[in-house]
Amino acid sequence: DMINKLNCVYGSNYENWMTAEGFGEHYLFSNSENCCEKWYPSKGSRCPDMSHAVNPEAEDESYMYGSLRNYYFPDYAVNNCG
């Protein structure tokens, strides 16, 4: 599966910029309800997607930047970001 989920997912393979000041509160969530409500409210019970995020660029970031915490975060394609 090489397309983004367009759903909230759980893990540590989010983009590193999501942890930068001012971004975390909009992209990283401790629970799925907050992520789904903000990013994909129309998905209802189909949010979150319980499989891993599809983000090949971020796969190694948790190793490069130390151990990243697991969060719920939106997994989207670049052209889906407003």
Short mmCIF file of C-alpha atoms in Angstrom, two decimals:
data_model
loop_
_atom_site.label_atom_id
_atom_site.label_comp_id
_atom_site.label_asym_id
_atom_site.label_seq_id
_atom_site.Cartn_x
_atom_site.Cartn_y
_atom_site.Cartn_z
CA ASP A 1 0.00 0.00 0.00
CA MET A 2 1.91 3.04 -1.23
CA ILE A 3 -0.84 5.66 -0.89
CA ASN A 4 -1.47 7.66 2.22
CA LYS A 5 -4.37 6.61 4.43
CA LEU A 6 -6.14 9.97 4.51
CA ASN A 7 -7.02 9.04 8.06
CA CYS A 8 -5.59 9.33 11.56
CA VAL A 9 -3.02 6.67 12.39
CA TYR A 10 -0.98 5.80 15.47
CA GLY A 11 2.77 5.58 15.57
CA SER A 12 6.06 7.43 15.58
CA ASN A 13 6.68 7.68 11.83
CA TYR A 14 5.21 11.17 11.52
CA GLU A 15 7.13 13.97 9.84
CA ASN A 16 9.72 15.57 12.11
CA TRP A 17 8.31 19.08 11.47
CA MET A 18 5.12 18.01 13.27
CA THR A 19 7.06 18.21 16.55
CA ALA A 20 8.23 21.78 15.91
CA GLU A 21 6.88 24.58 18.06
CA GLY A 22 3.36 25.53 17.06
CA PHE A 23 2.67 22.42 14.97
CA GLY A 24 2.28 19.64 17.53
CA GLU A 25 -1.04 20.86 18.88
CA HIS A 26 -2.49 20.66 15.36
CA TYR A 27 -0.93 17.39 14.21
CA LEU A 28 -0.01 15.17 17.19
CA PHE A 29 -2.71 13.83 19.46
CA SER A 30 -2.65 11.59 22.53
CA ASN A 31 -5.99 10.04 21.56
CA SER A 32 -7.69 9.15 18.31
CA GLU A 33 -10.87 11.09 19.07
CA ASN A 34 -9.12 14.46 18.98
CA CYS A 35 -7.24 13.63 15.77
CA CYS A 36 -10.33 12.31 14.00
CA GLU A 37 -12.49 15.23 15.12
CA LYS A 38 -9.99 17.78 13.81
CA TRP A 39 -8.85 16.11 10.57
CA TYR A 40 -11.45 13.58 9.41
CA PRO A 41 -14.81 14.21 11.12
CA SER A 42 -16.77 12.72 8.20
CA LYS A 43 -15.09 9.30 8.58
CA GLY A 44 -17.01 8.49 11.75
CA SER A 45 -16.20 4.99 13.02
CA ARG A 46 -13.71 4.47 10.17
CA CYS A 47 -11.30 6.80 11.96
CA PRO A 48 -8.65 6.00 13.04
CA ASP A 49 -7.10 3.59 10.57
CA MET A 50 -5.44 0.95 12.73
CA SER A 51 -2.73 0.06 10.18
CA HIS A 52 0.61 1.86 9.98
CA ALA A 53 1.03 5.23 8.32
CA VAL A 54 2.38 5.27 4.79
CA ASN A 55 5.22 7.74 4.97
CA PRO A 56 8.47 6.32 3.56
CA GLU A 57 10.36 9.56 4.15
CA ALA A 58 9.61 9.45 7.87
CA GLU A 59 10.30 5.76 8.43
CA ASP A 60 13.88 6.44 9.57
CA GLU A 61 13.27 9.77 11.32
CA SER A 62 12.57 8.15 14.68
CA TYR A 63 16.06 6.64 14.50
CA MET A 64 17.72 9.81 13.20
CA TYR A 65 16.22 12.12 15.81
CA GLY A 66 16.15 9.77 18.77
CA SER A 67 13.17 7.86 19.98
CA LEU A 68 10.00 9.70 18.98
CA ARG A 69 6.85 9.30 21.06
CA ASN A 70 3.86 7.56 19.57
CA TYR A 71 0.93 9.81 18.72
CA TYR A 72 -2.21 9.76 16.63
CA PHE A 73 -1.56 11.95 13.60
CA PRO A 74 -3.13 12.68 10.20
CA ASP A 75 -1.66 10.58 7.39
CA TYR A 76 -2.28 12.50 4.19
CA ALA A 77 -0.82 13.15 0.78
CA VAL A 78 0.91 16.52 0.27
CA ASN A 79 -1.72 17.66 -2.21
CA ASN A 80 -4.42 17.06 0.43
CA CYS A 81 -2.95 19.58 2.83
CA GLY A 82 -4.73 22.92 2.59
#
